[in-house]
Coordinates of C-alpha atoms and ligand atoms in Angstrom, one line a residue:
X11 CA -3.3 74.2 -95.7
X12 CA 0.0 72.7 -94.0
X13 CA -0.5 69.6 -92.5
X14 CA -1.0 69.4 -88.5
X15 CA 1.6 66.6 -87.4
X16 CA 1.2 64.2 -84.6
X17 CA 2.3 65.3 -81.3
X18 CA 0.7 63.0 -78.9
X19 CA 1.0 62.5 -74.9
X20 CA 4.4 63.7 -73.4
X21 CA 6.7 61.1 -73.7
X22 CA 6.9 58.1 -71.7
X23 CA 10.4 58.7 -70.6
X24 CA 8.9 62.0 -69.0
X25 CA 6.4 60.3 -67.5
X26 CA 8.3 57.5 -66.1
X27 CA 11.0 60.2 -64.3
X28 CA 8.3 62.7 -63.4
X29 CA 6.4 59.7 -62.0
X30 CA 9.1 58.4 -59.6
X31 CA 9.6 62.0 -58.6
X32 CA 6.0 62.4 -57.5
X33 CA 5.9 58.7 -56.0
X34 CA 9.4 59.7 -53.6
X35 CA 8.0 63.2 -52.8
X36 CA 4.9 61.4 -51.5
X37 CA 6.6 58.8 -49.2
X38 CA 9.1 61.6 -48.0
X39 CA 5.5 63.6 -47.1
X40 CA 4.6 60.7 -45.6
X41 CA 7.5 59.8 -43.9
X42 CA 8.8 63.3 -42.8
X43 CA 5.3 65.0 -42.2
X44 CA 4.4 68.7 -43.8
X45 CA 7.4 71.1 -43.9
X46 CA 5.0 74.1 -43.2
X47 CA 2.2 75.2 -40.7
X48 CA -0.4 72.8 -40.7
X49 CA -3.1 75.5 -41.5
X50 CA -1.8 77.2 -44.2
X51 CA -0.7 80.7 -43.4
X52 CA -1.1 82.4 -46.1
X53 CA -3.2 85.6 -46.9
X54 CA -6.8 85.4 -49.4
X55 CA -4.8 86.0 -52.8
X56 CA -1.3 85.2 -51.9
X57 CA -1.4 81.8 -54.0
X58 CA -3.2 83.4 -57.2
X59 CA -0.4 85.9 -57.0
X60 CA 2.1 83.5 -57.6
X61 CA 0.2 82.0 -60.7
X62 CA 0.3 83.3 -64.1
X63 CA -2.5 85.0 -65.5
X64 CA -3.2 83.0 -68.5
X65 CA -2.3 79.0 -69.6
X66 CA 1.4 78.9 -70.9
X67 CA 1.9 79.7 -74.8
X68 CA 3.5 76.6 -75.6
X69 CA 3.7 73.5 -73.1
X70 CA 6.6 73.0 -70.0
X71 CA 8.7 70.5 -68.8
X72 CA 6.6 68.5 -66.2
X73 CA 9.9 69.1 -63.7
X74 CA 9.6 72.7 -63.6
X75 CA 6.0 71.9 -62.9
X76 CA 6.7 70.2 -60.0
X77 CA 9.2 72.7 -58.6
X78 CA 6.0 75.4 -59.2
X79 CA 4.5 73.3 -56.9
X80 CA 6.9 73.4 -54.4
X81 CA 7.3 77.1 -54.5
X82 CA 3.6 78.4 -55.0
X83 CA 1.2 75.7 -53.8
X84 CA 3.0 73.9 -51.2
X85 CA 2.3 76.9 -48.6
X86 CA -1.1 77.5 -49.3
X87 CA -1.6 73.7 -48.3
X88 CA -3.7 73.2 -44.9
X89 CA -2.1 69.3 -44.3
X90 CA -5.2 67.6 -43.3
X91 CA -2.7 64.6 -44.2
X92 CA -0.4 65.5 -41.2
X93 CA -0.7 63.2 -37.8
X94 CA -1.4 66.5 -35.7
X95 CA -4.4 67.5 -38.0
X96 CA -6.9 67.6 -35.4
X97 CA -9.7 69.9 -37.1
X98 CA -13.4 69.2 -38.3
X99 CA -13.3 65.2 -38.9
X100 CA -10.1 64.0 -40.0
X101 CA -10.2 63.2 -43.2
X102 CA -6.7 61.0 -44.4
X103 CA -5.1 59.5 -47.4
X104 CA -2.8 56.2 -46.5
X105 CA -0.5 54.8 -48.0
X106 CA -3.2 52.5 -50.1
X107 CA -5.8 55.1 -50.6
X108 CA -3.0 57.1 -52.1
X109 CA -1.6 54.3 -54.6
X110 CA -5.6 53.4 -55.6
X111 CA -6.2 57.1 -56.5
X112 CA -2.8 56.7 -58.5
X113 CA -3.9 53.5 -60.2
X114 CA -7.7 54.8 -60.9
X115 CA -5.9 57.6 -62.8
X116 CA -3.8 55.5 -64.5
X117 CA -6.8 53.1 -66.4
X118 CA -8.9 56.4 -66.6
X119 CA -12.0 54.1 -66.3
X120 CA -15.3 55.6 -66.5
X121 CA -17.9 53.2 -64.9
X122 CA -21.1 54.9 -66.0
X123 CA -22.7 51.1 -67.3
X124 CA -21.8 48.2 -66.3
X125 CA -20.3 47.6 -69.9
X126 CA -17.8 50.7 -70.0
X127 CA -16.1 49.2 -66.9
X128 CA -17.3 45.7 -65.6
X129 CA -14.6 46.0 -63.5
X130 CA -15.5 49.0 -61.9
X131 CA -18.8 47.9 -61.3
X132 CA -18.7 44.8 -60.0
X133 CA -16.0 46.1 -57.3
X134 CA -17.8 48.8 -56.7
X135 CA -20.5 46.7 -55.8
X136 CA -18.0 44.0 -53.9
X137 CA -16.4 46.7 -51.7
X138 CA -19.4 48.0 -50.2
X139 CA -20.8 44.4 -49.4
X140 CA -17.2 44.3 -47.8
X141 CA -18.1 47.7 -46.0
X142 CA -21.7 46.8 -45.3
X143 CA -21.0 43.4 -43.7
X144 CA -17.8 45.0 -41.6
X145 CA -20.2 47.5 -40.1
X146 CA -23.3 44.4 -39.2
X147 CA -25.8 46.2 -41.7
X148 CA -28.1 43.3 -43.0
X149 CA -27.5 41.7 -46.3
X150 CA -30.7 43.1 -48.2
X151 CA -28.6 46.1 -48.0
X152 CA -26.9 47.6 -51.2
X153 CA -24.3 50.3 -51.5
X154 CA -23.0 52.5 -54.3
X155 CA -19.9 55.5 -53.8
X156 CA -20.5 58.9 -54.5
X157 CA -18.4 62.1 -54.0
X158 CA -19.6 63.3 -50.6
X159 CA -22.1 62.5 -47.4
X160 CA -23.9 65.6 -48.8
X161 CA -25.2 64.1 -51.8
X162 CA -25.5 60.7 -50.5
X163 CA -28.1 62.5 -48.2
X164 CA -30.0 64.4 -51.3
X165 CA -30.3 60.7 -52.8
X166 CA -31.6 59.3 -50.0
X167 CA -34.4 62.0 -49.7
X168 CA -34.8 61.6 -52.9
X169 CA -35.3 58.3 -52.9
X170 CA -37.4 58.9 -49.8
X171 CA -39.9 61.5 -52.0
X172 CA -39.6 58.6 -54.8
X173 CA -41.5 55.6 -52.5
X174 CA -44.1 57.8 -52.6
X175 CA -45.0 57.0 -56.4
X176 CA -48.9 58.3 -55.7
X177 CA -47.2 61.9 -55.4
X178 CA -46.0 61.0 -59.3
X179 CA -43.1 64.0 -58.5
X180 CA -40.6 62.7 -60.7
X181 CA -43.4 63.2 -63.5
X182 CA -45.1 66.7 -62.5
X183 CA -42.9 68.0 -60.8
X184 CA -44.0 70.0 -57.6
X185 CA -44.6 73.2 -58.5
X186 CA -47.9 74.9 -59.3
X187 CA -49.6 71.8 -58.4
X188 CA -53.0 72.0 -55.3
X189 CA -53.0 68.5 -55.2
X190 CA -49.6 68.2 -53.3
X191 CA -49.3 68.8 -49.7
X192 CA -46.5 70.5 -48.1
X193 CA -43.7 67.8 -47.4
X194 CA -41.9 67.3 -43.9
X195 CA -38.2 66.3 -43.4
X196 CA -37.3 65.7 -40.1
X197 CA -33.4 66.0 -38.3
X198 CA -32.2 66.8 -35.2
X199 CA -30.8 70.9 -34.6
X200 CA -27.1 69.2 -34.6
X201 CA -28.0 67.3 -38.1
X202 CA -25.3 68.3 -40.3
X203 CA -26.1 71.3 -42.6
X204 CA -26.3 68.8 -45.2
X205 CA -29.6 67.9 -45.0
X206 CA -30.8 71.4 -44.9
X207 CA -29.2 71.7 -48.3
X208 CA -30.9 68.8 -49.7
X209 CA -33.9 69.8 -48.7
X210 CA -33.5 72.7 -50.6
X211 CA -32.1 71.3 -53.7
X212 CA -35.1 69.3 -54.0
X213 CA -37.5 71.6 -53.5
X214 CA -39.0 70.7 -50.4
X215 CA -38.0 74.0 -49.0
X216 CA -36.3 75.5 -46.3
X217 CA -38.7 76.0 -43.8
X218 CA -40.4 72.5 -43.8
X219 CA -37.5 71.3 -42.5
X220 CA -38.1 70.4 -38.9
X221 CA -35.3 70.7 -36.7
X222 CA -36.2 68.9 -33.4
X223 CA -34.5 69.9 -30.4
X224 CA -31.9 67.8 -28.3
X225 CA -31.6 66.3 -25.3
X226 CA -28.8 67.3 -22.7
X227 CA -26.1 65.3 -24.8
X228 CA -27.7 66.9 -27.9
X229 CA -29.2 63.4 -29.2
X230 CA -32.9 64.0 -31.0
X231 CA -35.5 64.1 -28.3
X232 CA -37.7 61.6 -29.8
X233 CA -40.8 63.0 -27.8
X234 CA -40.6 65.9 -29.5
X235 CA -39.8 64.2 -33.2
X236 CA -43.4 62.3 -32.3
X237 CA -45.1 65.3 -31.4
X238 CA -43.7 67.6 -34.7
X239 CA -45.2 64.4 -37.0
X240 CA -48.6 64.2 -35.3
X241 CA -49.0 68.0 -35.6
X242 CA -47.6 68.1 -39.3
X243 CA -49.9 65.4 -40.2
X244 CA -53.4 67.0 -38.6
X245 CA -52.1 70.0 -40.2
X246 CA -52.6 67.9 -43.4
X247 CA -49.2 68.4 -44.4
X248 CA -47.1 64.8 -44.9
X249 CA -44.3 63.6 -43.2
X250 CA -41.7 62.3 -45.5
X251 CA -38.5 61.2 -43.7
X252 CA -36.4 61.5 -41.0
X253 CA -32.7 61.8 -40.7
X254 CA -30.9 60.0 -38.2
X255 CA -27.2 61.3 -37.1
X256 CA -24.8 58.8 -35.9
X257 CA -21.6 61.0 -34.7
X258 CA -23.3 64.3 -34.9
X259 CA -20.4 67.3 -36.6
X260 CA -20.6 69.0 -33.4
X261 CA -20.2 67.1 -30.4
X262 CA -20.6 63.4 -32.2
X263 CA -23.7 62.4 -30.3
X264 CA -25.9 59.8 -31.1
X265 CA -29.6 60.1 -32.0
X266 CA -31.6 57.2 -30.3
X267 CA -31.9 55.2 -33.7
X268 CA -34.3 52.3 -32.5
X269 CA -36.5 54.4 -30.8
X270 CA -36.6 56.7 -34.0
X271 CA -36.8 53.6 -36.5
X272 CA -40.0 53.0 -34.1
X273 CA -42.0 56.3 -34.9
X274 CA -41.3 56.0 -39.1
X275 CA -42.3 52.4 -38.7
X276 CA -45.4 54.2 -36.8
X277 CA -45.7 56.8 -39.5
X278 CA -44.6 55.1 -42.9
X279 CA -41.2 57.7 -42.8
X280 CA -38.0 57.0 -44.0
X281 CA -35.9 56.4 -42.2
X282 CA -32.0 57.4 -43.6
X283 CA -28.8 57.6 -41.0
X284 CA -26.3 60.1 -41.5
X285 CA -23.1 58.3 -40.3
X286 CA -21.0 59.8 -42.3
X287 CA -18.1 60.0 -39.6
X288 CA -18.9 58.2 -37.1
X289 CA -20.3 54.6 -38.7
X290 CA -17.1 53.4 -38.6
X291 CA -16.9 52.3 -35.3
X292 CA -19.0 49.9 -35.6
X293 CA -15.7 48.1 -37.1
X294 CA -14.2 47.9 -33.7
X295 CA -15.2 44.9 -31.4
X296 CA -17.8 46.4 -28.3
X297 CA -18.5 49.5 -30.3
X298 CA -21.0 47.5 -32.4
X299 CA -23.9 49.1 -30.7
X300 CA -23.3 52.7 -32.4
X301 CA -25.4 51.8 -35.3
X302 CA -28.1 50.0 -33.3
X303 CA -31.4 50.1 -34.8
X304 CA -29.5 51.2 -38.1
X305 CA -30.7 47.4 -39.5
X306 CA -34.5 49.1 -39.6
X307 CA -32.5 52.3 -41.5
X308 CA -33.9 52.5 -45.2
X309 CA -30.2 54.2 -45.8
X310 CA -27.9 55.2 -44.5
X311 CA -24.4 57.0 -45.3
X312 CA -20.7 56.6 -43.8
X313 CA -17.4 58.3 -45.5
X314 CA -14.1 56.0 -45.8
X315 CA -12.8 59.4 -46.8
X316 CA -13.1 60.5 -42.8
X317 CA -12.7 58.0 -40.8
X318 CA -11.5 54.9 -42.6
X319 CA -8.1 56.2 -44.3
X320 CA -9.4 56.7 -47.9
X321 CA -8.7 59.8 -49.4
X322 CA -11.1 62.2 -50.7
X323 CA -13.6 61.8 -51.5
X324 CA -15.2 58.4 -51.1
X325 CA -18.5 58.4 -49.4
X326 CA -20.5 54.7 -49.1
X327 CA -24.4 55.3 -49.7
X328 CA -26.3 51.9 -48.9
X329 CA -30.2 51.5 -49.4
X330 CA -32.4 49.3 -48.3
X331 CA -34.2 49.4 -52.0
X332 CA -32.0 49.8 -54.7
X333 CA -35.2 49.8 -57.0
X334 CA -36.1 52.8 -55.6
X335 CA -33.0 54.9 -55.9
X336 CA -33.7 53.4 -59.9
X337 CA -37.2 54.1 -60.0
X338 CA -36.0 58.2 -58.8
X339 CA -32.9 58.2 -61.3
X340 CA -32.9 56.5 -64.0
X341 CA -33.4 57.5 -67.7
X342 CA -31.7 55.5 -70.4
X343 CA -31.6 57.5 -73.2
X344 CA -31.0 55.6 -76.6
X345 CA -27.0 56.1 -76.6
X346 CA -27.1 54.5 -73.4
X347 CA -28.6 51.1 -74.1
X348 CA -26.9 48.0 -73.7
X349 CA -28.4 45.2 -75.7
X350 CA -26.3 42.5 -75.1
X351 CA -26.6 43.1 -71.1
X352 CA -30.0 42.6 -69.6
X353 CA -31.6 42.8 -65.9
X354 CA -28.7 41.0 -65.0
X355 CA -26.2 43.6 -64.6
X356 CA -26.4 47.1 -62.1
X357 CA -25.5 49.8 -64.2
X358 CA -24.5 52.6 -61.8
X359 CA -26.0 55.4 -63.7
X360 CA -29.1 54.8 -62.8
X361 CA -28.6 55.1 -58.9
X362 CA -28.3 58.7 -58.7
X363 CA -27.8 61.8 -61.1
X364 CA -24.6 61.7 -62.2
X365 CA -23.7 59.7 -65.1
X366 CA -20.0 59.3 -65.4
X367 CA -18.3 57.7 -62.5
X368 CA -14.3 57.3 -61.7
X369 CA -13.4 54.2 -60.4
X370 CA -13.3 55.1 -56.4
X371 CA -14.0 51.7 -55.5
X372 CA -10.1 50.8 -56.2
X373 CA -8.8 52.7 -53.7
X374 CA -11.1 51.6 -50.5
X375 CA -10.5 47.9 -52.1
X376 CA -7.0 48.5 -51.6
X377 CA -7.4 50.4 -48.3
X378 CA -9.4 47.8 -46.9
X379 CA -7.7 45.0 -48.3
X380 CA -4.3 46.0 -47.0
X381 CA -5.2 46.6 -43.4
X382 CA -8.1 44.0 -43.4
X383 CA -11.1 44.1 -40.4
X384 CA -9.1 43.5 -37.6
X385 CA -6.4 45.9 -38.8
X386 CA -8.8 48.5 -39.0
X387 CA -10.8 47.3 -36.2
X388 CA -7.3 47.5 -34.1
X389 CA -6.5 51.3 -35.7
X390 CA -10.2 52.7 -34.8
X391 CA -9.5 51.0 -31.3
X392 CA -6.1 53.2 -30.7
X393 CA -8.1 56.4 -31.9
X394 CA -11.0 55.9 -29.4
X395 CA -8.9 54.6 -26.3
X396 CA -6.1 58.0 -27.2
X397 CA -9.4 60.4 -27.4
X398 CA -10.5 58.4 -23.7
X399 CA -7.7 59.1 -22.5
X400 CA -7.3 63.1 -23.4
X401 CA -10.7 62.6 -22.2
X402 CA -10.0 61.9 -18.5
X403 CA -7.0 63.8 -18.4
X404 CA -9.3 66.8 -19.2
X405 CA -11.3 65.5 -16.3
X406 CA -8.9 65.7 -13.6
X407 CA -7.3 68.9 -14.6
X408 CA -8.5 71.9 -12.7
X409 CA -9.4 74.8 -14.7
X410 CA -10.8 72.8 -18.3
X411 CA -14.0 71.4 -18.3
X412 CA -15.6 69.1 -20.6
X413 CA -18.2 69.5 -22.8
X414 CA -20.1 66.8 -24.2
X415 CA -19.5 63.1 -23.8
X416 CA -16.6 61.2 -26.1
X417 CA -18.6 58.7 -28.2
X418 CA -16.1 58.2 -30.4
X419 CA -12.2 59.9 -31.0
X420 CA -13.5 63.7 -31.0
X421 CA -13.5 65.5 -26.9
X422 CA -15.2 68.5 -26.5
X423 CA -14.1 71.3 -24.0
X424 CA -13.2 74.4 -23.2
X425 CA -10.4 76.2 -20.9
X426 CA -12.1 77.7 -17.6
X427 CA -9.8 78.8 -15.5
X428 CA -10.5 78.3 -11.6
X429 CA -11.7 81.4 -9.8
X430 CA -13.3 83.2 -12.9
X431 CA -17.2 83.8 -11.9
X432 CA -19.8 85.8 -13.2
X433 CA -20.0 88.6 -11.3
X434 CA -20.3 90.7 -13.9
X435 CA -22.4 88.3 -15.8
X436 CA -19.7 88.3 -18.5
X437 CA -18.2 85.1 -17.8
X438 CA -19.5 83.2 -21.1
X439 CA -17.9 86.0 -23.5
X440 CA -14.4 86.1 -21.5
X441 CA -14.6 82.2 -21.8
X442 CA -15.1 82.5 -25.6
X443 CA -11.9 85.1 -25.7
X444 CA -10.2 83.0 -24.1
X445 CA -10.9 79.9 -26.0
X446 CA -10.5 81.6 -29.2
X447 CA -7.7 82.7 -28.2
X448 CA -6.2 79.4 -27.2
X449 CA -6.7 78.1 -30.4
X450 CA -5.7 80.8 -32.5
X451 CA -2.3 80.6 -30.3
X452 CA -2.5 77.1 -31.4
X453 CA -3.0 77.3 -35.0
X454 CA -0.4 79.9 -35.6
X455 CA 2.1 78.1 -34.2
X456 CA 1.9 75.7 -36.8
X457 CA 2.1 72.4 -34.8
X458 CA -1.4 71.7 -34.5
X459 CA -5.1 72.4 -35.9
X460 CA -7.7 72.3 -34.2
X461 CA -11.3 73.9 -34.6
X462 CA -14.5 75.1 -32.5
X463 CA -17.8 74.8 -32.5
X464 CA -20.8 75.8 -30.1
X465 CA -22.8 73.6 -27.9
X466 CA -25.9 75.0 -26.1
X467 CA -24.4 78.7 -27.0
X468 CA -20.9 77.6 -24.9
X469 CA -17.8 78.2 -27.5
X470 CA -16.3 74.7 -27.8
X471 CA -12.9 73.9 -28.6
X472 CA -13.1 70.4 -30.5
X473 CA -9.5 67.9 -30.6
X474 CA -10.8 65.2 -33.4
X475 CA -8.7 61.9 -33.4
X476 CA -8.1 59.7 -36.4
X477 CA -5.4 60.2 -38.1
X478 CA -3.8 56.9 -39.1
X479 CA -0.3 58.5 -38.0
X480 CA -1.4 59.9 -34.7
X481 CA 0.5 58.4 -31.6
X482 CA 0.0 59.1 -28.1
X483 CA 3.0 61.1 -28.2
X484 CA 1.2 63.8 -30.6
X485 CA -2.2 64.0 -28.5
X486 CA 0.3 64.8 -25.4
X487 CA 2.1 67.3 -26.8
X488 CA -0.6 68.8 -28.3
X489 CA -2.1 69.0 -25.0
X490 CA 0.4 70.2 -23.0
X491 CA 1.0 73.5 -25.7
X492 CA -2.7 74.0 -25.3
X493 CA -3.0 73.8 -21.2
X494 CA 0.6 76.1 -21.4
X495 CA -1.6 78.5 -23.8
X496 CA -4.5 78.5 -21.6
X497 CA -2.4 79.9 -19.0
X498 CA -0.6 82.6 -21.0
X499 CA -4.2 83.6 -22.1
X500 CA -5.9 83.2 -18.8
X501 CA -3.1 85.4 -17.4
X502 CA -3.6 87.8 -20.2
X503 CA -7.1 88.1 -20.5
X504 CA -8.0 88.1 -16.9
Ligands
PLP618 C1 -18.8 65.5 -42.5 C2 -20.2 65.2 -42.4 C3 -21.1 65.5 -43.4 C4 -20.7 66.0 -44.7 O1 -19.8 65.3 -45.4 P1 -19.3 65.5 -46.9 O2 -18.9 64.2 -47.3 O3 -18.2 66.5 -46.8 O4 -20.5 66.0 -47.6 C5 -22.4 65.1 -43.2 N1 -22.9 64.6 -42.1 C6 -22.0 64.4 -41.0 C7 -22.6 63.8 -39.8 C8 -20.7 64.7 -41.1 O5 -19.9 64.5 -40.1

């Protein structure tokens, strides 16, 4: 047999050039904004096209790579990292997020004990206290990062199923069994899908659910959450938990939190928030009050990957109980034991399922470090006061209506032009025509993207603030093409 020789890593030389390459193609991104529509315009299958059908024979030059890149990726990007990304949440690497995720990739560290990464683990740990105490949650709070709200959720139910030991589910499991009643999960109808998910995943199921209807600014009615409880529980079913949205994906409402945290107290629920985008404002001086009543939360979740300039995905998880999130997760197989680290140190595998863990923590360190609280207070701050302002504008222009109130940097409305009525009793589908239109306009241009949602059955066009490159200057032009669009469509349409 001939001998296999060493080949190794490519060489550092290659690195090094390839490197500086990447770093100047990101600051000229940065600097110069997306060459390209910001929703990418091309068709299902035109990127796969471009890309060969099988790995390369024998390896490439990592500059050819990059010019692949260029030619085949770049235009089936969407630039959620462009200032007039105004879709969804926003969702935005800076400049320190980006460097973090550069220097995470760089040490490869894989903080599944506390042992195979001290470091990673004890800043993990640090940042979220950071986090924690910039948002006024109390100090017997903890917080871990995982991937995304979603699962932060499904650990917080979870953990919610978990407190109740005497239902001994992590043991038996809940199938099969006539000793278990059915469970209850309680969210709003403008909870994020999310939780629906969750509930499936664990096997509560779909239908025990409870979505509870919303008030006129689609906040929980917490009337109707009491009521659902006290008929679940004479049914002899058991209430479980109930999830809170702060900044609802919608229209960003708020659920009334203290009077919710009043009813679990009531009831022995759980109580998790979903804050997921909207938490952060609690950051900004005299916005404090959007996580009222959070202090009573048992968790709760917010993303520095939407709001808070850390790019994906970073999502902060705090509980109440850390012990409990244990008691639901972990299992320390032999390979896993530390001996020479007791009690004393957290390892992060056991607070939640997934064992291995990158080292996320670096990148909101650096993020928050380099901007610091009032930096980011002052950022948040612009976002809300450019989203008031669209806001009023939209208020004193004939022929645009708003539709839900601005809570924090995300305005709901739609294009109504003056002198349509409902004679025919059409009104609400030429409305949604024409709003569709409007944006579709929009997005093909290039300049802009924006999304829609429904409120109450109305078609809702959505303009979500937070990029940290917005300026006024982007929310006004992006404005005035819309209004200009609503016109040609209005005039179109008819
Ligand atoms: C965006 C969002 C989610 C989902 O976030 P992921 O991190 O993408 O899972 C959940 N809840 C709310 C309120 C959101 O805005």
């Amino acid at each position: 047999m001939s001998e296999t020789p060493f080949e190794g890593d490519m060489p550092v030389t290659e690195f090094r050039e390839a490197g500086h390459r990447i770093v100047d193609w990101i600051a000229d991104y940065l600097e110069q904004g997306p060459r390209a529509p910001i929703l990418a315009a091309v068709r299902p299958g035109e990127v796969a096209a471009g890309l060969p059908e099988a790995a390369p024979e024998e390896g490439r030059p990592l500059a050819e790579m990059l010019d692949e890149f260029q030619t085949v990726l770049y235009p089936g990007l969407t630039h959620w990292n462009s200032p007039r990304f105004m879709a969804y949440f926003p969702s935005v690497a800076s400049g320190p997020g980006i460097l973090g995720e550069m220097l995470a990739a760089g040490i490869g560290q894989n903080a599944m004990l506390w042992r195979t990464s001290p470091a990673g683990t004890e800043l993990e740990l640090r940042v979220l206290d950071w986090l924690r105490d910039l948002l006024g949650l109390p100090e017997v709070f903890r917080g871990h990062i995982v991937d995304t709200a979603s699962i932060s959720s499904f650990l917080a139910m979870a953990a919610a199923r978990e407190a109740r030991s005497d239902l001994q589910v992590r043991t038996r499991g809940m199938a099969g069994r006539t000793d278990l009643p059915v469970l209850n999960v309680y969210a709003s109808e403008e909870a994020h899908s999310s939780i629906e998910k969750g509930v499936i995943a664990l096997g509560i199921g779909q239908e025990n659910l409870r979505k509870i209807p919303t008030d006129e600014v689609f906040r929980m009615r917490v009337d109707a959450l009491r009521q659902a409880v006290e008929e679940d529980r004479a049914a002899g079913r058991l209430p479980l938990a109930v999830v809170a949205t702060v900044g609802t994906t919608s229209s960003t409402s708020i659920d009334p939190v203290p009077e919710i945290a009043e009813v679990c107290a009531e009831h022995g629920l759980w109580l998790h928030v979903d804050a997921a985008y909207g938490g952060v404002a609690a950051i900004v001086p005299g916005h404090e009050q959007v996580l009222a009543g959070c202090e009573r939360a048992d968790s709760l979740v917010v993303n520095p990957h939407k709001w808070l300039f850390t790019p994906m995905d970073c999502s902060a998880f705090f509980v109440r109980d850390p012990a409990l999130l244990k008691a639901a997760f972990s299992l320390v197989p032999e390979y896993l034991t530390s001996r020479s680290v007791g009690d004393e140190v957290v390892n992060l595998m056991d607070w939640g399922v997934q064992l291995g863990r990158r080292f996320r923590a670096l990148k909101l360190w650096l993020v928050l470090s380099r901007f610091g609280r009032q930096g980011l207070a002052r950022r948040l701050a612009y976002h809300i006061q450019l989203a008031r302002e669209l806001a009023d504008r939209i208020d004193a222009q004939p022929g645009v209506e708003r539709l839900a109130p601005v809570n924090f940097a995300t305005v709901c409305f739609r294009f109504q032009p003056e002198g349509w009525t409902d004679e025919d009793g059409d009104l609400e589908a030429r409305l949604e025509r024409l709003n569709a239109a409007v944006m579709e306009k929009a997005n093909a241009g290039g300049e802009v993207f924006l999304s829609h949602t429904k409120l109450k059955g109305r078609y809702t066009l959505r303009l979500s603030i937070g990029h940290i490159r917005t300026t006024r200057e982007d929310v006004t032009a992006v404005w005035e093409l819309l209004t200009r669009l609503a016109e040609e469509e209005a005039a179109r349409i008819g």
